[in-house]
């Protein structure tokens, strides 16, 4: 009976944890599906103030400098050395800058992104997002977002004039249309070949950003720090750029943990009260055991083991139930995301439930062991 | 259990008070002296409240006397710690109580094996064989796998006796073992005690209110108001 109580508790814990894990990893996956894990950009340009002679007071009125589009110095060497870092799984130099896209009377402001397609694919798998045409840049071919295509009324095969306002403009052929699922990106991104974008943006041979991908996404912030120091560039991890999202996720995890703790506490109290009743009910049997040579430790152990068994049995049933719940959710649920149930989660939960059982049994067990055999035998 | 002494129990001016140091302190045993030998078959009788159960609990090392000394198999027991007393109790003393105290979750056989399992862990072949023999000796060979609630009161009491004997104790203590049984079953159980005493050379001390039963014991110890009033050999 109490095992059913434990089972319900464990089922709730496993299901809620799996649900939240599934939800969070889904959100993160979606966020990172259209973002690099780390972006390396040139450090901001600052005013250089000459040091003054000792003893003089210097008053400075300083205007922050306007940040112009600038290439990363020595990006070839940096990129090559980053390629060697085992922490990084992909390195993709990118040049990007603003431009206008025209078709007839229609004008849209866009972000030109010049990429090395093979490298960039490892950062954002554009292939997965392609909804029309072919994945092709270079030789005057461009990929544009679905929203931009709609705004300008173009389709695959249409021509588009790109104008960067640097007396530079080019007509490109729309080779493919993609949909990242983020409206702003779909309305603004135009992917070009690295070379063509460099010349359009007036940065021949230069790149403005190096996109990086890491294996452990939650280590992105620390890796960003390391890479930043290594290259003396400004490194921004996805964790920093999505601070608000991360805050929300942390808060969510916190509340899940609270739920888990409270469920665990009530399960523990359930086990403890059942065992307390059982100690009273079995007072006479405890007395016989003591009279026939059972030591206090043996009595203690019997009840501790019983607590552990309650916990273990309950968690076995509970994980079974939660498996069923998760299966039902994945199969018939809203289908928004998939809930994985990791074996680690199950093992940890079972371990915790068993431990909770033992802890909960501690007080009643001690009471049982402390029973005076004379009193226990006379008990009716 | 060496046989170099004929003595199993020796009581030396044993006293017992309840609620020691409290205003309701009461002495129930006022200096008890007697011996029990290897083959004794003795009845402990006396009016209700005279201290029989109290005395029996002390003899079985379940309780401690307030003063005086209890020698079990020649060893003084007053200085022993709880673990030693438990071990000695487990190996040398068998208990049978008024209410057939069996563990309800265990079968008759498991109940009989319990004292061995407590000290030695999983029972071996020999122990199993011994338990079966004991169940046969108490006439319950076919009930080995029955649970206590499937047995009659007399049958349960016989299981309890078999359990008390599995450790081959030197002393069997029984507190009103037949008090809860009808006359016929009581006589059967009593005969069983006698058989155990004769065949296994195990000293038996049993508390009874039945004058016919105590009369058939070899020795009758009469306890009145916490004092031995008489200690007589019958026939
Ligand atoms: N735990 C206790 N605390 C206080 N007094 C007790 C306690 N146990 C027994 N007594 C008292 O000690 C006296 C002897 O009790 P005991 O149970 O030994 O009598 P008994 O001879 O076994 O009686 P009966 O034949 O009714 O079983 C009684 O007066 C009883 O009230
Ligand atoms: Mg009594």
PDB file of N, CA and C in Angstrom, chain A residues 263-352:
ATOM      1  N   UNK A 263       7.733  16.641  -2.891  1.00  0.00           N
ATOM      2  CA  UNK A 263       7.176  15.299  -3.105  1.00  0.00           C
ATOM      3  C   UNK A 263       7.992  14.273  -2.318  1.00  0.00           C
ATOM      4  N   UNK A 264       9.323  14.413  -2.389  1.00  0.00           N
ATOM      5  CA  UNK A 264      10.194  13.470  -1.680  1.00  0.00           C
ATOM      6  C   UNK A 264       9.921  13.528  -0.181  1.00  0.00           C
ATOM      7  N   UNK A 265       9.742  14.749   0.339  1.00  0.00           N
ATOM      8  CA  UNK A 265       9.481  14.877   1.775  1.00  0.00           C
ATOM      9  C   UNK A 265       8.179  14.179   2.144  1.00  0.00           C
ATOM     10  N   UNK A 266       7.140  14.385   1.320  1.00  0.00           N
ATOM     11  CA  UNK A 266       5.871  13.758   1.698  1.00  0.00           C
ATOM     12  C   UNK A 266       5.967  12.240   1.564  1.00  0.00           C
ATOM     13  N   UNK A 267       6.711  11.776   0.573  1.00  0.00           N
ATOM     14  CA  UNK A 267       6.925  10.328   0.453  1.00  0.00           C
ATOM     15  C   UNK A 267       7.638   9.808   1.707  1.00  0.00           C
ATOM     16  N   UNK A 268       8.652  10.542   2.136  1.00  0.00           N
ATOM     17  CA  UNK A 268       9.417  10.125   3.309  1.00  0.00           C
ATOM     18  C   UNK A 268       8.511  10.043   4.531  1.00  0.00           C
ATOM     19  N   UNK A 269       7.647  11.064   4.693  1.00  0.00           N
ATOM     20  CA  UNK A 269       6.753  11.037   5.844  1.00  0.00           C
ATOM     21  C   UNK A 269       5.778   9.873   5.756  1.00  0.00           C
ATOM     22  N   UNK A 270       5.347   9.586   4.536  1.00  0.00           N
ATOM     23  CA  UNK A 270       4.461   8.439   4.342  1.00  0.00           C
ATOM     24  C   UNK A 270       5.113   7.161   4.819  1.00  0.00           C
ATOM     25  N   UNK A 271       6.337   6.930   4.357  1.00  0.00           N
ATOM     26  CA  UNK A 271       7.054   5.711   4.750  1.00  0.00           C
ATOM     27  C   UNK A 271       7.248   5.684   6.263  1.00  0.00           C
ATOM     28  N   UNK A 272       7.666   6.843   6.813  1.00  0.00           N
ATOM     29  CA  UNK A 272       7.944   6.894   8.249  1.00  0.00           C
ATOM     30  C   UNK A 272       6.694   6.555   9.050  1.00  0.00           C
ATOM     31  N   UNK A 273       5.534   7.106   8.640  1.00  0.00           N
ATOM     32  CA  UNK A 273       4.343   6.868   9.450  1.00  0.00           C
ATOM     33  C   UNK A 273       3.890   5.419   9.324  1.00  0.00           C
ATOM     34  N   UNK A 274       3.994   4.877   8.109  1.00  0.00           N
ATOM     35  CA  UNK A 274       3.608   3.469   7.946  1.00  0.00           C
ATOM     36  C   UNK A 274       4.488   2.579   8.820  1.00  0.00           C
ATOM     37  N   UNK A 275       5.785   2.872   8.817  1.00  0.00           N
ATOM     38  CA  UNK A 275       6.690   2.040   9.613  1.00  0.00           C
ATOM     39  C   UNK A 275       6.448   2.225  11.103  1.00  0.00           C
ATOM     40  N   UNK A 276       6.107   3.463  11.510  1.00  0.00           N
ATOM     41  CA  UNK A 276       5.827   3.685  12.930  1.00  0.00           C
ATOM     42  C   UNK A 276       4.652   2.831  13.368  1.00  0.00           C
ATOM     43  N   UNK A 277       3.602   2.825  12.548  1.00  0.00           N
ATOM     44  CA  UNK A 277       2.444   1.996  12.870  1.00  0.00           C
ATOM     45  C   UNK A 277       2.862   0.533  12.917  1.00  0.00           C
ATOM     46  N   UNK A 278       3.674   0.146  11.949  1.00  0.00           N
ATOM     47  CA  UNK A 278       4.102  -1.246  11.877  1.00  0.00           C
ATOM     48  C   UNK A 278       4.915  -1.640  13.107  1.00  0.00           C
ATOM     49  N   UNK A 279       5.732  -0.713  13.614  1.00  0.00           N
ATOM     50  CA  UNK A 279       6.505  -1.021  14.824  1.00  0.00           C
ATOM     51  C   UNK A 279       5.560  -1.284  15.987  1.00  0.00           C
ATOM     52  N   UNK A 280       4.529  -0.451  16.105  1.00  0.00           N
ATOM     53  CA  UNK A 280       3.572  -0.640  17.191  1.00  0.00           C
ATOM     54  C   UNK A 280       2.837  -1.966  17.017  1.00  0.00           C
ATOM     55  N   UNK A 281       2.393  -2.217  15.781  1.00  0.00           N
ATOM     56  CA  UNK A 281       1.665  -3.457  15.521  1.00  0.00           C
ATOM     57  C   UNK A 281       2.514  -4.686  15.814  1.00  0.00           C
ATOM     58  N   UNK A 282       3.784  -4.566  15.572  1.00  0.00           N
ATOM     59  CA  UNK A 282       4.646  -5.747  15.698  1.00  0.00           C
ATOM     60  C   UNK A 282       5.411  -5.769  17.003  1.00  0.00           C
ATOM     61  N   UNK A 283       5.005  -4.940  17.934  1.00  0.00           N
ATOM     62  CA  UNK A 283       5.732  -4.882  19.193  1.00  0.00           C
ATOM     63  C   UNK A 283       5.958  -6.280  19.761  1.00  0.00           C
ATOM     64  N   UNK A 284       4.902  -7.099  19.742  1.00  0.00           N
ATOM     65  CA  UNK A 284       5.011  -8.423  20.325  1.00  0.00           C
ATOM     66  C   UNK A 284       6.020  -9.284  19.543  1.00  0.00           C
ATOM     67  N   UNK A 285       5.939  -9.192  18.214  1.00  0.00           N
ATOM     68  CA  UNK A 285       6.868  -9.975  17.401  1.00  0.00           C
ATOM     69  C   UNK A 285       8.308  -9.525  17.635  1.00  0.00           C
ATOM     70  N   UNK A 286       8.469  -8.215  17.808  1.00  0.00           N
ATOM     71  CA  UNK A 286       9.811  -7.711  18.113  1.00  0.00           C
ATOM     72  C   UNK A 286      10.287  -8.313  19.429  1.00  0.00           C
ATOM     73  N   UNK A 287       9.346  -8.373  20.401  1.00  0.00           N
ATOM     74  CA  UNK A 287       9.674  -8.973  21.688  1.00  0.00           C
ATOM     75  C   UNK A 287      10.130 -10.421  21.541  1.00  0.00           C
ATOM     76  N   UNK A 288       9.407 -11.194  20.719  1.00  0.00           N
ATOM     77  CA  UNK A 288       9.797 -12.602  20.528  1.00  0.00           C
ATOM     78  C   UNK A 288      11.165 -12.674  19.891  1.00  0.00           C
ATOM     79  N   UNK A 289      11.360 -11.856  18.883  1.00  0.00           N
ATOM     80  CA  UNK A 289      12.652 -11.870  18.201  1.00  0.00           C
ATOM     81  C   UNK A 289      13.767 -11.615  19.196  1.00  0.00           C
ATOM     82  N   UNK A 290      13.558 -10.613  20.053  1.00  0.00           N
ATOM     83  CA  UNK A 290      14.579 -10.288  21.050  1.00  0.00           C
ATOM     84  C   UNK A 290      14.750 -11.456  22.012  1.00  0.00           C
ATOM     85  N   UNK A 291      13.631 -12.076  22.412  1.00  0.00           N
ATOM     86  CA  UNK A 291      13.708 -13.171  23.377  1.00  0.00           C
ATOM     87  C   UNK A 291      14.412 -14.383  22.778  1.00  0.00           C
ATOM     88  N   UNK A 292      14.322 -14.540  21.462  1.00  0.00           N
ATOM     89  CA  UNK A 292      14.957 -15.703  20.852  1.00  0.00           C
ATOM     90  C   UNK A 292      16.338 -15.364  20.309  1.00  0.00           C
ATOM     91  N   UNK A 293      16.899 -14.266  20.757  1.00  0.00           N
ATOM     92  CA  UNK A 293      18.304 -14.028  20.466  1.00  0.00           C
ATOM     93  C   UNK A 293      18.596 -12.971  19.422  1.00  0.00           C
ATOM     94  N   UNK A 294      17.583 -12.200  19.018  1.00  0.00           N
ATOM     95  CA  UNK A 294      17.866 -11.128  18.056  1.00  0.00           C
ATOM     96  C   UNK A 294      18.494  -9.946  18.786  1.00  0.00           C
ATOM     97  N   UNK A 295      19.560  -9.395  18.221  1.00  0.00           N
ATOM     98  CA  UNK A 295      20.189  -8.240  18.837  1.00  0.00           C
ATOM     99  C   UNK A 295      19.444  -6.977  18.425  1.00  0.00           C
ATOM    100  N   UNK A 296      19.728  -5.897  19.142  1.00  0.00           N
ATOM    101  CA  UNK A 296      19.124  -4.612  18.794  1.00  0.00           C
ATOM    102  C   UNK A 296      19.446  -4.231  17.355  1.00  0.00           C
ATOM    103  N   UNK A 297      20.718  -4.484  16.959  1.00  0.00           N
ATOM    104  CA  UNK A 297      21.132  -4.134  15.599  1.00  0.00           C
ATOM    105  C   UNK A 297      20.319  -4.885  14.562  1.00  0.00           C
ATOM    106  N   UNK A 298      20.018  -6.157  14.872  1.00  0.00           N
ATOM    107  CA  UNK A 298      19.242  -6.940  13.907  1.00  0.00           C
ATOM    108  C   UNK A 298      17.838  -6.365  13.733  1.00  0.00           C
ATOM    109  N   UNK A 299      17.229  -5.978  14.861  1.00  0.00           N
ATOM    110  CA  UNK A 299      15.892  -5.380  14.785  1.00  0.00           C
ATOM    111  C   UNK A 299      15.959  -4.093  13.974  1.00  0.00           C
ATOM    112  N   UNK A 300      16.978  -3.289  14.286  1.00  0.00           N
ATOM    113  CA  UNK A 300      17.166  -2.020  13.577  1.00  0.00           C
ATOM    114  C   UNK A 300      17.256  -2.270  12.080  1.00  0.00           C
ATOM    115  N   UNK A 301      18.082  -3.263  11.738  1.00  0.00           N
ATOM    116  CA  UNK A 301      18.316  -3.557  10.317  1.00  0.00           C
ATOM    117  C   UNK A 301      17.025  -3.983   9.624  1.00  0.00           C
ATOM    118  N   UNK A 302      16.238  -4.820  10.318  1.00  0.00           N
ATOM    119  CA  UNK A 302      14.997  -5.316   9.702  1.00  0.00           C
ATOM    120  C   UNK A 302      14.134  -4.148   9.244  1.00  0.00           C
ATOM    121  N   UNK A 303      13.975  -3.159  10.132  1.00  0.00           N
ATOM    122  CA  UNK A 303      13.079  -2.058   9.776  1.00  0.00           C
ATOM    123  C   UNK A 303      13.708  -1.110   8.764  1.00  0.00           C
ATOM    124  N   UNK A 304      15.030  -0.934   8.850  1.00  0.00           N
ATOM    125  CA  UNK A 304      15.699  -0.089   7.850  1.00  0.00           C
ATOM    126  C   UNK A 304      15.554  -0.709   6.467  1.00  0.00           C
ATOM    127  N   UNK A 305      15.771  -2.027   6.420  1.00  0.00           N
ATOM    128  CA  UNK A 305      15.663  -2.712   5.126  1.00  0.00           C
ATOM    129  C   UNK A 305      14.238  -2.599   4.606  1.00  0.00           C
ATOM    130  N   UNK A 306      13.289  -2.695   5.541  1.00  0.00           N
ATOM    131  CA  UNK A 306      11.905  -2.580   5.115  1.00  0.00           C
ATOM    132  C   UNK A 306      11.651  -1.213   4.469  1.00  0.00           C
ATOM    133  N   UNK A 307      12.196  -0.173   5.091  1.00  0.00           N
ATOM    134  CA  UNK A 307      12.066   1.154   4.501  1.00  0.00           C
ATOM    135  C   UNK A 307      12.675   1.199   3.115  1.00  0.00           C
ATOM    136  N   UNK A 308      13.871   0.614   2.994  1.00  0.00           N
ATOM    137  CA  UNK A 308      14.548   0.601   1.695  1.00  0.00           C
ATOM    138  C   UNK A 308      13.719  -0.146   0.666  1.00  0.00           C
ATOM    139  N   UNK A 309      13.131  -1.273   1.107  1.00  0.00           N
ATOM    140  CA  UNK A 309      12.322  -2.067   0.173  1.00  0.00           C
ATOM    141  C   UNK A 309      11.102  -1.271  -0.285  1.00  0.00           C
ATOM    142  N   UNK A 310      10.454  -0.585   0.674  1.00  0.00           N
ATOM    143  CA  UNK A 310       9.326   0.273   0.295  1.00  0.00           C
ATOM    144  C   UNK A 310       9.760   1.248  -0.787  1.00  0.00           C
ATOM    145  N   UNK A 311      10.900   1.908  -0.530  1.00  0.00           N
ATOM    146  CA  UNK A 311      11.378   2.919  -1.477  1.00  0.00           C
ATOM    147  C   UNK A 311      11.689   2.307  -2.831  1.00  0.00           C
ATOM    148  N   UNK A 312      12.401   1.196  -2.807  1.00  0.00           N
ATOM    149  CA  UNK A 312      12.830   0.564  -4.058  1.00  0.00           C
ATOM    150  C   UNK A 312      11.624   0.061  -4.847  1.00  0.00           C
ATOM    151  N   UNK A 313      10.752  -0.658  -4.140  1.00  0.00           N
ATOM    152  CA  UNK A 313       9.569  -1.216  -4.799  1.00  0.00           C
ATOM    153  C   UNK A 313       8.721  -0.089  -5.383  1.00  0.00           C
ATOM    154  N   UNK A 314       8.506   0.924  -4.545  1.00  0.00           N
ATOM    155  CA  UNK A 314       7.700   2.056  -5.001  1.00  0.00           C
ATOM    156  C   UNK A 314       8.317   2.706  -6.216  1.00  0.00           C
ATOM    157  N   UNK A 315       9.655   2.842  -6.207  1.00  0.00           N
ATOM    158  CA  UNK A 315      10.273   3.534  -7.329  1.00  0.00           C
ATOM    159  C   UNK A 315      10.244   2.665  -8.576  1.00  0.00           C
ATOM    160  N   UNK A 316      10.280   1.338  -8.391  1.00  0.00           N
ATOM    161  CA  UNK A 316      10.155   0.459  -9.559  1.00  0.00           C
ATOM    162  C   UNK A 316       8.788   0.655 -10.222  1.00  0.00           C
ATOM    163  N   UNK A 317       7.756   0.582  -9.390  1.00  0.00           N
ATOM    164  CA  UNK A 317       6.411   0.775  -9.930  1.00  0.00           C
ATOM    165  C   UNK A 317       6.298   2.182 -10.522  1.00  0.00           C
ATOM    166  N   UNK A 318       6.823   3.149  -9.759  1.00  0.00           N
ATOM    167  CA  UNK A 318       6.714   4.547 -10.164  1.00  0.00           C
ATOM    168  C   UNK A 318       7.374   4.820 -11.501  1.00  0.00           C
ATOM    169  N   UNK A 319       8.585   4.269 -11.702  1.00  0.00           N
ATOM    170  CA  UNK A 319       9.246   4.530 -12.981  1.00  0.00           C
ATOM    171  C   UNK A 319       8.479   3.850 -14.106  1.00  0.00           C
ATOM    172  N   UNK A 320       7.912   2.679 -13.803  1.00  0.00           N
ATOM    173  CA  UNK A 320       7.079   2.022 -14.813  1.00  0.00           C
ATOM    174  C   UNK A 320       5.924   2.923 -15.228  1.00  0.00           C
ATOM    175  N   UNK A 321       5.258   3.462 -14.212  1.00  0.00           N
ATOM    176  CA  UNK A 321       4.114   4.333 -14.489  1.00  0.00           C
ATOM    177  C   UNK A 321       4.553   5.561 -15.286  1.00  0.00           C
ATOM    178  N   UNK A 322       5.689   6.147 -14.872  1.00  0.00           N
ATOM    179  CA  UNK A 322       6.095   7.370 -15.557  1.00  0.00           C
ATOM    180  C   UNK A 322       6.535   7.067 -16.988  1.00  0.00           C
ATOM    181  N   UNK A 323       7.117   5.877 -17.200  1.00  0.00           N
ATOM    182  CA  UNK A 323       7.442   5.471 -18.574  1.00  0.00           C
ATOM    183  C   UNK A 323       6.174   5.477 -19.417  1.00  0.00           C
ATOM    184  N   UNK A 324       5.130   4.882 -18.830  1.00  0.00           N
ATOM    185  CA  UNK A 324       3.861   4.818 -19.542  1.00  0.00           C
ATOM    186  C   UNK A 324       3.347   6.226 -19.832  1.00  0.00           C
ATOM    187  N   UNK A 325       3.418   7.095 -18.825  1.00  0.00           N
ATOM    188  CA  UNK A 325       2.955   8.475 -18.990  1.00  0.00           C
ATOM    189  C   UNK A 325       3.712   9.172 -20.114  1.00  0.00           C
ATOM    190  N   UNK A 326       5.043   9.014 -20.072  1.00  0.00           N
ATOM    191  CA  UNK A 326       5.871   9.675 -21.074  1.00  0.00           C
ATOM    192  C   UNK A 326       5.551   9.136 -22.467  1.00  0.00           C
ATOM    193  N   UNK A 327       5.364   7.823 -22.520  1.00  0.00           N
ATOM    194  CA  UNK A 327       5.039   7.204 -23.806  1.00  0.00           C
ATOM    195  C   UNK A 327       3.734   7.783 -24.354  1.00  0.00           C
ATOM    196  N   UNK A 328       2.731   7.857 -23.462  1.00  0.00           N
ATOM    197  CA  UNK A 328       1.442   8.403 -23.868  1.00  0.00           C
ATOM    198  C   UNK A 328       1.618   9.840 -24.341  1.00  0.00           C
ATOM    199  N   UNK A 329       2.421  10.604 -23.596  1.00  0.00           N
ATOM    200  CA  UNK A 329       2.631  12.016 -23.948  1.00  0.00           C
ATOM    201  C   UNK A 329       3.303  12.134 -25.306  1.00  0.00           C
ATOM    202  N   UNK A 330       4.348  11.335 -25.502  1.00  0.00           N
ATOM    203  CA  UNK A 330       5.084  11.422 -26.764  1.00  0.00           C
ATOM    204  C   UNK A 330       4.216  10.974 -27.938  1.00  0.00           C
ATOM    205  N   UNK A 331       3.365  10.016 -27.660  1.00  0.00           N
ATOM    206  CA  UNK A 331       2.572   9.415 -28.721  1.00  0.00           C
ATOM    207  C   UNK A 331       1.345  10.261 -29.030  1.00  0.00           C
ATOM    208  N   UNK A 332       0.617  10.627 -27.971  1.00  0.00           N
ATOM    209  CA  UNK A 332      -0.667  11.281 -28.200  1.00  0.00           C
ATOM    210  C   UNK A 332      -0.685  12.747 -27.789  1.00  0.00           C
ATOM    211  N   UNK A 333       0.412  13.209 -27.190  1.00  0.00           N
ATOM    212  CA  UNK A 333       0.440  14.565 -26.666  1.00  0.00           C
ATOM    213  C   UNK A 333       0.408  15.596 -27.781  1.00  0.00           C
ATOM    214  N   UNK A 334       0.587  16.875 -27.424  1.00  0.00           N
ATOM    215  CA  UNK A 334       0.517  17.946 -28.416  1.00  0.00           C
ATOM    216  C   UNK A 334       1.578  17.821 -29.504  1.00  0.00           C
ATOM    217  N   UNK A 335       2.556  16.963 -29.283  1.00  0.00           N
ATOM    218  CA  UNK A 335       3.548  16.737 -30.333  1.00  0.00           C
ATOM    219  C   UNK A 335       4.504  17.896 -30.516  1.00  0.00           C
ATOM    220  N   UNK A 336       4.533  18.797 -29.541  1.00  0.00           N
ATOM    221  CA  UNK A 336       5.417  19.956 -29.664  1.00  0.00           C
ATOM    222  C   UNK A 336       6.864  19.536 -29.507  1.00  0.00           C
ATOM    223  N   UNK A 337       7.079  18.610 -28.631  1.00  0.00           N
ATOM    224  CA  UNK A 337       8.446  18.163 -28.416  1.00  0.00           C
ATOM    225  C   UNK A 337       8.437  16.750 -27.878  1.00  0.00           C
ATOM    226  N   UNK A 338       9.587  16.147 -27.877  1.00  0.00           N
ATOM    227  CA  UNK A 338       9.727  14.766 -27.472  1.00  0.00           C
ATOM    228  C   UNK A 338      10.325  14.732 -26.081  1.00  0.00           C
ATOM    229  N   UNK A 339       9.775  13.909 -25.189  1.00  0.00           N
ATOM    230  CA  UNK A 339      10.336  13.808 -23.843  1.00  0.00           C
ATOM    231  C   UNK A 339      11.251  12.595 -23.781  1.00  0.00           C
ATOM    232  N   UNK A 340      12.515  12.817 -23.540  1.00  0.00           N
ATOM    233  CA  UNK A 340      13.391  11.671 -23.351  1.00  0.00           C
ATOM    234  C   UNK A 340      13.376  11.268 -21.881  1.00  0.00           C
ATOM    235  N   UNK A 341      13.460   9.972 -21.592  1.00  0.00           N
ATOM    236  CA  UNK A 341      13.647   9.545 -20.199  1.00  0.00           C
ATOM    237  C   UNK A 341      15.012   8.880 -20.139  1.00  0.00           C
ATOM    238  N   UNK A 342      15.928   9.550 -19.463  1.00  0.00           N
ATOM    239  CA  UNK A 342      17.279   9.005 -19.431  1.00  0.00           C
ATOM    240  C   UNK A 342      17.376   7.944 -18.347  1.00  0.00           C
ATOM    241  N   UNK A 343      18.238   6.974 -18.576  1.00  0.00           N
ATOM    242  CA  UNK A 343      18.405   5.925 -17.574  1.00  0.00           C
ATOM    243  C   UNK A 343      19.075   6.491 -16.326  1.00  0.00           C
ATOM    244  N   UNK A 344      19.869   7.546 -16.514  1.00  0.00           N
ATOM    245  CA  UNK A 344      20.483   8.189 -15.342  1.00  0.00           C
ATOM    246  C   UNK A 344      19.395   8.725 -14.430  1.00  0.00           C
ATOM    247  N   UNK A 345      18.416   9.383 -15.039  1.00  0.00           N
ATOM    248  CA  UNK A 345      17.329   9.958 -14.244  1.00  0.00           C
ATOM    249  C   UNK A 345      16.648   8.851 -13.444  1.00  0.00           C
ATOM    250  N   UNK A 346      16.381   7.739 -14.100  1.00  0.00           N
ATOM    251  CA  UNK A 346      15.686   6.639 -13.430  1.00  0.00           C
ATOM    252  C   UNK A 346      16.543   6.066 -12.312  1.00  0.00           C
ATOM    253  N   UNK A 347      17.829   5.848 -12.618  1.00  0.00           N
ATOM    254  CA  UNK A 347      18.724   5.299 -11.596  1.00  0.00           C
ATOM    255  C   UNK A 347      18.811   6.232 -10.398  1.00  0.00           C
ATOM    256  N   UNK A 348      18.998   7.517 -10.694  1.00  0.00           N
ATOM    257  CA  UNK A 348      19.136   8.489  -9.605  1.00  0.00           C
ATOM    258  C   UNK A 348      17.862   8.519  -8.772  1.00  0.00           C
ATOM    259  N   UNK A 349      16.715   8.502  -9.450  1.00  0.00           N
ATOM    260  CA  UNK A 349      15.454   8.545  -8.716  1.00  0.00           C
ATOM    261  C   UNK A 349      15.292   7.315  -7.829  1.00  0.00           C
ATOM    262  N   UNK A 350      15.623   6.144  -8.379  1.00  0.00           N
ATOM    263  CA  UNK A 350      15.482   4.918  -7.585  1.00  0.00           C
ATOM    264  C   UNK A 350      16.403   4.952  -6.378  1.00  0.00           C
ATOM    265  N   UNK A 351      17.613   5.422  -6.632  1.00  0.00           N
ATOM    266  CA  UNK A 351      18.584   5.517  -5.547  1.00  0.00           C
ATOM    267  C   UNK A 351      18.054   6.457  -4.463  1.00  0.00           C
ATOM    268  N   UNK A 352      17.552   7.617  -4.911  1.00  0.00           N
ATOM    269  CA  UNK A 352      17.038   8.604  -3.961  1.00  0.00           C
ATOM    270  C   UNK A 352      15.841   8.036  -3.197  1.00  0.00           C
TER     271      UNK A 352
END
